[in-house]
């Protein structure tokens, strides 16, 4: 029986690997097709409904990208944006998780804080730029504040819903065995809410990038967003596209890191999605 199970597991692994190859080829093919379409539209100066004659070609963007890779300022801008995004996101993660648990676990804190959160939450974080300029003595602090605010509410809402969705029988079981409130928090609430918290962190990272780039365009002195807007003001469109690509790559890398960390801390969970043709 053990040998049969091992053979079946090997067959599943082989089938899974064989299925991954066409998927990677499909993804690479979609990117290549998009680049070829971009090259044709811009090189042919297509002006049907959208005007592609003003856009730089992928070759021009690649040349500009190569020049920027040799410029130390390019790496300084990336480092500045990463410091801002990571600082604001770390603050938002701590505050959002703590506030979400507090609001979900305490009716008193829910009555005190939730009305304020619900009033402020619909306000776009980028709309707080004038307030940040007035309140904070330095632009750097204001940009971190905007980034933190952008990520705070997705993390708060996800954490609150995840904690409230936990089965009460888990908490009752620990309480019956004499567990304290702190024991329940660290043994039941936090582990049980981790999947929802991880989803909120992933969403918060994506929203943070949107707001930090916008804030850098408005009030920054360095950063990828500031440099992209500066390139637009001097009509350097290849540099604008390079800035956009850089933002996309940085956002993809940081969001991927957050999702990977979330999968690592919740790997004890059973798989909830069955792959076609694979036994679970």
PDB file of C-alpha atoms in Angstrom:
ATOM      1  CA  UNK A   1       0.000   0.000   0.000  1.00  0.00           C
ATOM      2  CA  UNK A   2       2.832   2.369   0.863  1.00  0.00           C
ATOM      3  CA  UNK A   3       4.502   1.678  -2.491  1.00  0.00           C
ATOM      4  CA  UNK A   4       1.237   2.335  -4.335  1.00  0.00           C
ATOM      5  CA  UNK A   5       0.791   5.658  -2.544  1.00  0.00           C
ATOM      6  CA  UNK A   6       4.378   6.659  -3.368  1.00  0.00           C
ATOM      7  CA  UNK A   7       3.874   5.789  -7.051  1.00  0.00           C
ATOM      8  CA  UNK A   8       0.667   7.801  -7.203  1.00  0.00           C
ATOM      9  CA  UNK A   9       2.363  10.764  -5.501  1.00  0.00           C
ATOM     10  CA  UNK A  10       5.160  10.575  -8.067  1.00  0.00           C
ATOM     11  CA  UNK A  11       2.652  10.516 -10.903  1.00  0.00           C
ATOM     12  CA  UNK A  12       0.894  13.582  -9.483  1.00  0.00           C
ATOM     13  CA  UNK A  13       4.209  15.456  -9.163  1.00  0.00           C
ATOM     14  CA  UNK A  14       5.217  14.586 -12.739  1.00  0.00           C
ATOM     15  CA  UNK A  15       1.831  15.639 -14.089  1.00  0.00           C
ATOM     16  CA  UNK A  16       1.980  18.876 -12.125  1.00  0.00           C
ATOM     17  CA  UNK A  17       5.424  19.725 -13.530  1.00  0.00           C
ATOM     18  CA  UNK A  18       4.315  18.913 -17.066  1.00  0.00           C
ATOM     19  CA  UNK A  19       1.336  21.192 -16.642  1.00  0.00           C
ATOM     20  CA  UNK A  20       3.480  24.111 -15.386  1.00  0.00           C
ATOM     21  CA  UNK A  21       5.612  24.272 -18.549  1.00  0.00           C
ATOM     22  CA  UNK A  22       2.815  25.295 -20.946  1.00  0.00           C
ATOM     23  CA  UNK A  23       1.638  27.881 -18.427  1.00  0.00           C
ATOM     24  CA  UNK A  24       5.046  29.561 -18.294  1.00  0.00           C
ATOM     25  CA  UNK A  25       5.262  29.461 -22.072  1.00  0.00           C
ATOM     26  CA  UNK A  26       1.810  31.002 -22.308  1.00  0.00           C
ATOM     27  CA  UNK A  27       2.724  33.808 -19.919  1.00  0.00           C
ATOM     28  CA  UNK A  28       5.976  34.558 -21.737  1.00  0.00           C
ATOM     29  CA  UNK A  29       4.178  34.449 -25.057  1.00  0.00           C
ATOM     30  CA  UNK A  30       1.600  36.999 -23.892  1.00  0.00           C
ATOM     31  CA  UNK A  31       4.358  39.438 -22.891  1.00  0.00           C
ATOM     32  CA  UNK A  32       6.182  38.986 -26.187  1.00  0.00           C
ATOM     33  CA  UNK A  33       2.943  39.477 -28.139  1.00  0.00           C
ATOM     34  CA  UNK A  34       2.235  42.695 -26.202  1.00  0.00           C
ATOM     35  CA  UNK A  35       5.727  44.027 -26.996  1.00  0.00           C
ATOM     36  CA  UNK A  36       5.371  43.188 -30.686  1.00  0.00           C
ATOM     37  CA  UNK A  37       1.981  44.901 -30.833  1.00  0.00           C
ATOM     38  CA  UNK A  38       3.433  47.952 -29.088  1.00  0.00           C
ATOM     39  CA  UNK A  39       6.321  48.066 -31.555  1.00  0.00           C
ATOM     40  CA  UNK A  40       4.011  47.813 -34.572  1.00  0.00           C
ATOM     41  CA  UNK A  41       1.544  50.456 -33.331  1.00  0.00           C
ATOM     42  CA  UNK A  42       4.255  53.001 -32.558  1.00  0.00           C
ATOM     43  CA  UNK A  43       6.528  52.295 -35.544  1.00  0.00           C
ATOM     44  CA  UNK A  44       3.588  52.477 -37.972  1.00  0.00           C
ATOM     45  CA  UNK A  45       2.271  55.707 -36.368  1.00  0.00           C
ATOM     46  CA  UNK A  46      -1.210  54.255 -36.026  1.00  0.00           C
ATOM     47  CA  UNK A  47      -3.782  56.999 -35.337  1.00  0.00           C
ATOM     48  CA  UNK A  48      -7.163  55.324 -35.600  1.00  0.00           C
ATOM     49  CA  UNK A  49      -8.960  56.240 -32.373  1.00  0.00           C
ATOM     50  CA  UNK A  50      -5.948  56.325 -30.047  1.00  0.00           C
ATOM     51  CA  UNK A  51      -2.834  58.170 -31.170  1.00  0.00           C
ATOM     52  CA  UNK A  52       0.172  55.878 -30.987  1.00  0.00           C
ATOM     53  CA  UNK A  53       2.370  58.159 -33.097  1.00  0.00           C
ATOM     54  CA  UNK A  54       3.369  60.108 -29.978  1.00  0.00           C
ATOM     55  CA  UNK A  55       4.438  57.107 -27.943  1.00  0.00           C
ATOM     56  CA  UNK A  56       8.064  55.946 -27.953  1.00  0.00           C
ATOM     57  CA  UNK A  57       8.806  52.525 -29.399  1.00  0.00           C
ATOM     58  CA  UNK A  58      10.012  49.644 -27.205  1.00  0.00           C
ATOM     59  CA  UNK A  59      13.467  50.028 -28.754  1.00  0.00           C
ATOM     60  CA  UNK A  60      13.649  53.686 -27.690  1.00  0.00           C
ATOM     61  CA  UNK A  61      12.480  52.744 -24.202  1.00  0.00           C
ATOM     62  CA  UNK A  62      15.101  49.989 -24.018  1.00  0.00           C
ATOM     63  CA  UNK A  63      17.842  52.447 -25.014  1.00  0.00           C
ATOM     64  CA  UNK A  64      16.688  54.887 -22.329  1.00  0.00           C
ATOM     65  CA  UNK A  65      16.516  52.081 -19.801  1.00  0.00           C
ATOM     66  CA  UNK A  66      20.103  51.120 -20.599  1.00  0.00           C
ATOM     67  CA  UNK A  67      21.266  54.702 -20.061  1.00  0.00           C
ATOM     68  CA  UNK A  68      19.457  54.957 -16.740  1.00  0.00           C
ATOM     69  CA  UNK A  69      20.981  51.697 -15.523  1.00  0.00           C
ATOM     70  CA  UNK A  70      24.368  53.431 -15.758  1.00  0.00           C
ATOM     71  CA  UNK A  71      23.130  56.472 -13.820  1.00  0.00           C
ATOM     72  CA  UNK A  72      23.574  56.350 -10.003  1.00  0.00           C
ATOM     73  CA  UNK A  73      20.597  58.687  -9.562  1.00  0.00           C
ATOM     74  CA  UNK A  74      18.307  55.952 -10.872  1.00  0.00           C
ATOM     75  CA  UNK A  75      19.291  53.634  -8.019  1.00  0.00           C
ATOM     76  CA  UNK A  76      19.039  56.479  -5.511  1.00  0.00           C
ATOM     77  CA  UNK A  77      15.443  57.074  -6.600  1.00  0.00           C
ATOM     78  CA  UNK A  78      14.613  53.376  -6.258  1.00  0.00           C
ATOM     79  CA  UNK A  79      16.166  53.237  -2.785  1.00  0.00           C
ATOM     80  CA  UNK A  80      14.278  56.361  -1.710  1.00  0.00           C
ATOM     81  CA  UNK A  81      10.935  54.971  -2.892  1.00  0.00           C
ATOM     82  CA  UNK A  82      11.605  51.610  -1.233  1.00  0.00           C
ATOM     83  CA  UNK A  83      12.454  53.253   2.088  1.00  0.00           C
ATOM     84  CA  UNK A  84       9.230  55.253   1.951  1.00  0.00           C
ATOM     85  CA  UNK A  85       7.041  52.318   0.959  1.00  0.00           C
ATOM     86  CA  UNK A  86       8.533  49.877   3.450  1.00  0.00           C
ATOM     87  CA  UNK A  87       8.395  52.367   6.335  1.00  0.00           C
ATOM     88  CA  UNK A  88       4.809  53.349   5.663  1.00  0.00           C
ATOM     89  CA  UNK A  89       3.720  49.756   5.032  1.00  0.00           C
ATOM     90  CA  UNK A  90       5.376  48.470   8.219  1.00  0.00           C
ATOM     91  CA  UNK A  91       3.608  51.138  10.289  1.00  0.00           C
ATOM     92  CA  UNK A  92       0.304  50.374   8.561  1.00  0.00           C
ATOM     93  CA  UNK A  93       0.725  46.636   9.159  1.00  0.00           C
ATOM     94  CA  UNK A  94       1.292  47.057  12.890  1.00  0.00           C
ATOM     95  CA  UNK A  95      -1.444  49.666  13.371  1.00  0.00           C
ATOM     96  CA  UNK A  96      -3.937  48.006  11.012  1.00  0.00           C
ATOM     97  CA  UNK A  97      -3.652  44.537  12.552  1.00  0.00           C
ATOM     98  CA  UNK A  98      -3.812  45.917  16.100  1.00  0.00           C
ATOM     99  CA  UNK A  99      -6.792  48.165  15.323  1.00  0.00           C
ATOM    100  CA  UNK A 100      -8.610  45.412  13.416  1.00  0.00           C
ATOM    101  CA  UNK A 101      -8.285  42.958  16.302  1.00  0.00           C
ATOM    102  CA  UNK A 102      -9.250  45.605  18.847  1.00  0.00           C
ATOM    103  CA  UNK A 103     -12.373  46.675  16.952  1.00  0.00           C
ATOM    104  CA  UNK A 104     -13.412  43.078  16.334  1.00  0.00           C
ATOM    105  CA  UNK A 105     -12.862  41.941  19.928  1.00  0.00           C
ATOM    106  CA  UNK A 106     -14.114  44.908  21.952  1.00  0.00           C
ATOM    107  CA  UNK A 107     -17.559  46.465  21.581  1.00  0.00           C
ATOM    108  CA  UNK A 108     -16.335  49.546  23.449  1.00  0.00           C
ATOM    109  CA  UNK A 109     -13.445  50.181  21.048  1.00  0.00           C
ATOM    110  CA  UNK A 110     -15.727  49.380  18.118  1.00  0.00           C
ATOM    111  CA  UNK A 111     -18.169  52.076  19.217  1.00  0.00           C
ATOM    112  CA  UNK A 112     -15.366  54.572  19.817  1.00  0.00           C
ATOM    113  CA  UNK A 113     -13.151  53.973  16.773  1.00  0.00           C
ATOM    114  CA  UNK A 114     -15.237  52.387  14.035  1.00  0.00           C
ATOM    115  CA  UNK A 115     -17.354  55.509  13.258  1.00  0.00           C
ATOM    116  CA  UNK A 116     -14.147  57.501  12.805  1.00  0.00           C
ATOM    117  CA  UNK A 117     -12.602  54.799  10.616  1.00  0.00           C
ATOM    118  CA  UNK A 118     -15.706  54.542   8.441  1.00  0.00           C
ATOM    119  CA  UNK A 119     -15.785  58.313   7.886  1.00  0.00           C
ATOM    120  CA  UNK A 120     -12.092  58.577   6.981  1.00  0.00           C
ATOM    121  CA  UNK A 121     -11.822  55.329   4.990  1.00  0.00           C
ATOM    122  CA  UNK A 122     -13.602  56.535   1.809  1.00  0.00           C
ATOM    123  CA  UNK A 123     -11.234  59.527   1.531  1.00  0.00           C
ATOM    124  CA  UNK A 124      -8.470  58.713  -0.995  1.00  0.00           C
ATOM    125  CA  UNK A 125      -5.091  58.810   0.714  1.00  0.00           C
ATOM    126  CA  UNK A 126      -3.709  61.012  -2.054  1.00  0.00           C
ATOM    127  CA  UNK A 127      -6.329  63.632  -1.116  1.00  0.00           C
ATOM    128  CA  UNK A 128      -4.498  63.999   2.197  1.00  0.00           C
ATOM    129  CA  UNK A 129      -1.428  65.497   0.510  1.00  0.00           C
ATOM    130  CA  UNK A 130      -2.415  69.118   1.349  1.00  0.00           C
ATOM    131  CA  UNK A 131      -3.031  68.119   4.976  1.00  0.00           C
ATOM    132  CA  UNK A 132       0.310  66.313   5.125  1.00  0.00           C
ATOM    133  CA  UNK A 133       2.102  69.374   3.740  1.00  0.00           C
ATOM    134  CA  UNK A 134       0.487  71.562   6.397  1.00  0.00           C
ATOM    135  CA  UNK A 135       0.938  69.218   9.354  1.00  0.00           C
ATOM    136  CA  UNK A 136       4.346  67.616   8.849  1.00  0.00           C
ATOM    137  CA  UNK A 137       7.500  69.758   8.896  1.00  0.00           C
ATOM    138  CA  UNK A 138       9.194  67.697   6.159  1.00  0.00           C
ATOM    139  CA  UNK A 139       7.929  66.275   2.885  1.00  0.00           C
ATOM    140  CA  UNK A 140       9.489  62.912   3.722  1.00  0.00           C
ATOM    141  CA  UNK A 141       7.301  62.499   6.791  1.00  0.00           C
ATOM    142  CA  UNK A 142       4.216  63.509   4.845  1.00  0.00           C
ATOM    143  CA  UNK A 143       4.874  60.928   2.105  1.00  0.00           C
ATOM    144  CA  UNK A 144       5.336  58.159   4.682  1.00  0.00           C
ATOM    145  CA  UNK A 145       2.095  59.261   6.364  1.00  0.00           C
ATOM    146  CA  UNK A 146       0.186  59.066   3.087  1.00  0.00           C
ATOM    147  CA  UNK A 147       1.661  55.638   2.333  1.00  0.00           C
ATOM    148  CA  UNK A 148       0.768  54.397   5.808  1.00  0.00           C
ATOM    149  CA  UNK A 149      -2.784  55.726   5.533  1.00  0.00           C
ATOM    150  CA  UNK A 150      -3.288  54.066   2.145  1.00  0.00           C
ATOM    151  CA  UNK A 151      -2.287  50.617   3.452  1.00  0.00           C
ATOM    152  CA  UNK A 152      -3.892  50.986   6.887  1.00  0.00           C
ATOM    153  CA  UNK A 153      -7.546  50.636   5.907  1.00  0.00           C
ATOM    154  CA  UNK A 154      -7.304  47.489   3.715  1.00  0.00           C
ATOM    155  CA  UNK A 155      -5.347  45.794   6.493  1.00  0.00           C
ATOM    156  CA  UNK A 156      -7.788  47.017   9.142  1.00  0.00           C
ATOM    157  CA  UNK A 157     -10.889  45.845   7.275  1.00  0.00           C
ATOM    158  CA  UNK A 158      -9.408  42.444   6.356  1.00  0.00           C
ATOM    159  CA  UNK A 159      -8.245  41.832   9.918  1.00  0.00           C
ATOM    160  CA  UNK A 160     -11.593  42.866  11.385  1.00  0.00           C
ATOM    161  CA  UNK A 161     -13.572  40.575   9.087  1.00  0.00           C
ATOM    162  CA  UNK A 162     -11.145  37.675   9.620  1.00  0.00           C
ATOM    163  CA  UNK A 163     -11.364  37.920  13.414  1.00  0.00           C
ATOM    164  CA  UNK A 164     -15.164  38.218  13.423  1.00  0.00           C
ATOM    165  CA  UNK A 165     -15.467  35.198  11.122  1.00  0.00           C
ATOM    166  CA  UNK A 166     -13.654  32.868  13.539  1.00  0.00           C
ATOM    167  CA  UNK A 167     -15.839  30.101  14.998  1.00  0.00           C
ATOM    168  CA  UNK A 168     -16.682  30.874  18.619  1.00  0.00           C
ATOM    169  CA  UNK A 169     -16.250  27.200  19.525  1.00  0.00           C
ATOM    170  CA  UNK A 170     -12.455  27.580  19.178  1.00  0.00           C
ATOM    171  CA  UNK A 171     -12.356  30.316  21.768  1.00  0.00           C
ATOM    172  CA  UNK A 172     -14.768  28.460  24.046  1.00  0.00           C
ATOM    173  CA  UNK A 173     -12.576  25.351  23.944  1.00  0.00           C
ATOM    174  CA  UNK A 174      -9.478  27.269  25.063  1.00  0.00           C
ATOM    175  CA  UNK A 175     -11.437  29.127  27.734  1.00  0.00           C
ATOM    176  CA  UNK A 176     -12.832  25.834  29.048  1.00  0.00           C
ATOM    177  CA  UNK A 177      -9.281  24.547  29.511  1.00  0.00           C
ATOM    178  CA  UNK A 178      -8.434  27.628  31.563  1.00  0.00           C
ATOM    179  CA  UNK A 179      -6.821  29.755  28.869  1.00  0.00           C
ATOM    180  CA  UNK A 180      -6.457  33.470  29.566  1.00  0.00           C
ATOM    181  CA  UNK A 181      -7.463  36.287  27.204  1.00  0.00           C
ATOM    182  CA  UNK A 182      -3.845  36.626  26.024  1.00  0.00           C
ATOM    183  CA  UNK A 183      -3.658  32.880  25.486  1.00  0.00           C
ATOM    184  CA  UNK A 184      -6.816  33.034  23.359  1.00  0.00           C
ATOM    185  CA  UNK A 185      -5.415  35.974  21.399  1.00  0.00           C
ATOM    186  CA  UNK A 186      -2.108  34.326  20.512  1.00  0.00           C
ATOM    187  CA  UNK A 187      -3.316  30.726  20.236  1.00  0.00           C
ATOM    188  CA  UNK A 188      -6.702  31.178  18.533  1.00  0.00           C
ATOM    189  CA  UNK A 189      -7.363  34.680  17.193  1.00  0.00           C
ATOM    190  CA  UNK A 190      -4.065  35.471  15.480  1.00  0.00           C
ATOM    191  CA  UNK A 191      -3.487  32.014  13.900  1.00  0.00           C
ATOM    192  CA  UNK A 192      -7.101  31.751  12.802  1.00  0.00           C
ATOM    193  CA  UNK A 193      -7.152  35.229  11.263  1.00  0.00           C
ATOM    194  CA  UNK A 194      -3.800  34.891   9.486  1.00  0.00           C
ATOM    195  CA  UNK A 195      -5.259  34.040   6.039  1.00  0.00           C
ATOM    196  CA  UNK A 196      -7.454  37.144   6.086  1.00  0.00           C
ATOM    197  CA  UNK A 197      -4.644  39.298   7.452  1.00  0.00           C
ATOM    198  CA  UNK A 198      -2.318  38.076   4.688  1.00  0.00           C
ATOM    199  CA  UNK A 199      -4.862  39.071   2.052  1.00  0.00           C
ATOM    200  CA  UNK A 200      -5.176  42.531   3.578  1.00  0.00           C
ATOM    201  CA  UNK A 201      -1.405  42.962   3.638  1.00  0.00           C
ATOM    202  CA  UNK A 202      -1.165  42.047  -0.040  1.00  0.00           C
ATOM    203  CA  UNK A 203      -3.884  44.533  -0.988  1.00  0.00           C
ATOM    204  CA  UNK A 204      -2.343  47.177   1.253  1.00  0.00           C
ATOM    205  CA  UNK A 205       1.030  46.857  -0.465  1.00  0.00           C
ATOM    206  CA  UNK A 206      -0.520  47.450  -3.877  1.00  0.00           C
ATOM    207  CA  UNK A 207      -2.478  50.493  -2.688  1.00  0.00           C
ATOM    208  CA  UNK A 208       0.636  51.857  -0.984  1.00  0.00           C
ATOM    209  CA  UNK A 209       2.533  51.945  -4.277  1.00  0.00           C
ATOM    210  CA  UNK A 210      -0.253  53.894  -5.954  1.00  0.00           C
ATOM    211  CA  UNK A 211      -0.222  56.539  -3.245  1.00  0.00           C
ATOM    212  CA  UNK A 212       3.516  56.810  -2.678  1.00  0.00           C
ATOM    213  CA  UNK A 213       4.137  57.397  -6.382  1.00  0.00           C
ATOM    214  CA  UNK A 214       1.375  60.007  -6.505  1.00  0.00           C
ATOM    215  CA  UNK A 215       2.741  61.719  -3.406  1.00  0.00           C
ATOM    216  CA  UNK A 216       6.255  61.761  -4.865  1.00  0.00           C
ATOM    217  CA  UNK A 217       4.905  63.374  -8.025  1.00  0.00           C
ATOM    218  CA  UNK A 218       3.253  66.131  -6.006  1.00  0.00           C
ATOM    219  CA  UNK A 219       5.648  66.901  -3.174  1.00  0.00           C
ATOM    220  CA  UNK A 220       8.707  64.679  -3.507  1.00  0.00           C
ATOM    221  CA  UNK A 221      12.320  65.635  -4.170  1.00  0.00           C
ATOM    222  CA  UNK A 222      13.563  62.148  -4.984  1.00  0.00           C
ATOM    223  CA  UNK A 223      11.976  58.843  -5.836  1.00  0.00           C
ATOM    224  CA  UNK A 224      10.700  56.984  -8.867  1.00  0.00           C
ATOM    225  CA  UNK A 225       7.449  58.941  -8.927  1.00  0.00           C
ATOM    226  CA  UNK A 226       9.210  62.296  -8.777  1.00  0.00           C
ATOM    227  CA  UNK A 227      11.657  61.306 -11.529  1.00  0.00           C
ATOM    228  CA  UNK A 228       8.839  60.013 -13.753  1.00  0.00           C
ATOM    229  CA  UNK A 229       6.904  63.270 -13.414  1.00  0.00           C
ATOM    230  CA  UNK A 230      10.080  65.281 -14.000  1.00  0.00           C
ATOM    231  CA  UNK A 231      10.678  63.336 -17.216  1.00  0.00           C
ATOM    232  CA  UNK A 232       7.157  64.217 -18.342  1.00  0.00           C
ATOM    233  CA  UNK A 233       7.687  67.930 -17.683  1.00  0.00           C
ATOM    234  CA  UNK A 234      10.787  67.960 -19.895  1.00  0.00           C
ATOM    235  CA  UNK A 235       9.000  65.895 -22.597  1.00  0.00           C
ATOM    236  CA  UNK A 236      11.269  62.859 -22.160  1.00  0.00           C
ATOM    237  CA  UNK A 237       8.642  60.243 -22.942  1.00  0.00           C
ATOM    238  CA  UNK A 238      10.992  57.206 -23.066  1.00  0.00           C
ATOM    239  CA  UNK A 239      12.063  58.053 -19.514  1.00  0.00           C
ATOM    240  CA  UNK A 240       8.391  58.280 -18.513  1.00  0.00           C
ATOM    241  CA  UNK A 241       7.775  54.744 -19.817  1.00  0.00           C
ATOM    242  CA  UNK A 242      10.916  53.516 -18.039  1.00  0.00           C
ATOM    243  CA  UNK A 243       9.607  55.042 -14.819  1.00  0.00           C
ATOM    244  CA  UNK A 244       6.271  53.286 -15.286  1.00  0.00           C
ATOM    245  CA  UNK A 245       7.985  49.954 -15.927  1.00  0.00           C
ATOM    246  CA  UNK A 246      10.192  50.458 -12.859  1.00  0.00           C
ATOM    247  CA  UNK A 247       7.143  51.153 -10.707  1.00  0.00           C
ATOM    248  CA  UNK A 248       5.455  48.014 -12.032  1.00  0.00           C
ATOM    249  CA  UNK A 249       8.484  45.834 -11.346  1.00  0.00           C
ATOM    250  CA  UNK A 250       8.966  47.213  -7.833  1.00  0.00           C
ATOM    251  CA  UNK A 251       5.283  46.776  -7.037  1.00  0.00           C
ATOM    252  CA  UNK A 252       5.289  43.232  -8.415  1.00  0.00           C
ATOM    253  CA  UNK A 253       8.392  42.309  -6.389  1.00  0.00           C
ATOM    254  CA  UNK A 254       7.159  43.738  -3.079  1.00  0.00           C
ATOM    255  CA  UNK A 255       3.622  42.363  -3.450  1.00  0.00           C
ATOM    256  CA  UNK A 256       5.098  38.974  -4.365  1.00  0.00           C
ATOM    257  CA  UNK A 257       7.286  39.066  -1.258  1.00  0.00           C
ATOM    258  CA  UNK A 258       4.255  39.818   0.926  1.00  0.00           C
ATOM    259  CA  UNK A 259       2.242  36.989  -0.661  1.00  0.00           C
ATOM    260  CA  UNK A 260       5.170  34.574  -0.290  1.00  0.00           C
ATOM    261  CA  UNK A 261       5.515  35.476   3.386  1.00  0.00           C
ATOM    262  CA  UNK A 262       1.777  34.974   3.812  1.00  0.00           C
ATOM    263  CA  UNK A 263       1.943  31.514   2.246  1.00  0.00           C
ATOM    264  CA  UNK A 264       4.868  30.596   4.473  1.00  0.00           C
ATOM    265  CA  UNK A 265       3.126  31.558   7.723  1.00  0.00           C
ATOM    266  CA  UNK A 266      -0.119  29.829   6.681  1.00  0.00           C
ATOM    267  CA  UNK A 267       1.358  26.692   5.118  1.00  0.00           C
ATOM    268  CA  UNK A 268      -0.287  24.612   7.847  1.00  0.00           C
ATOM    269  CA  UNK A 269      -3.646  25.335   6.218  1.00  0.00           C
ATOM    270  CA  UNK A 270      -5.123  22.636   3.948  1.00  0.00           C
ATOM    271  CA  UNK A 271      -5.322  23.418   0.248  1.00  0.00           C
ATOM    272  CA  UNK A 272      -8.754  24.877  -0.509  1.00  0.00           C
ATOM    273  CA  UNK A 273      -8.469  24.852  -4.305  1.00  0.00           C
ATOM    274  CA  UNK A 274      -8.184  21.538  -6.094  1.00  0.00           C
ATOM    275  CA  UNK A 275      -6.243  21.487  -9.323  1.00  0.00           C
ATOM    276  CA  UNK A 276      -7.974  19.761 -12.221  1.00  0.00           C
ATOM    277  CA  UNK A 277      -6.869  16.158 -12.513  1.00  0.00           C
ATOM    278  CA  UNK A 278      -4.883  16.224  -9.243  1.00  0.00           C
ATOM    279  CA  UNK A 279      -6.119  14.357  -6.203  1.00  0.00           C
ATOM    280  CA  UNK A 280      -6.167  16.367  -2.978  1.00  0.00           C
TER     281      UNK A 280
END
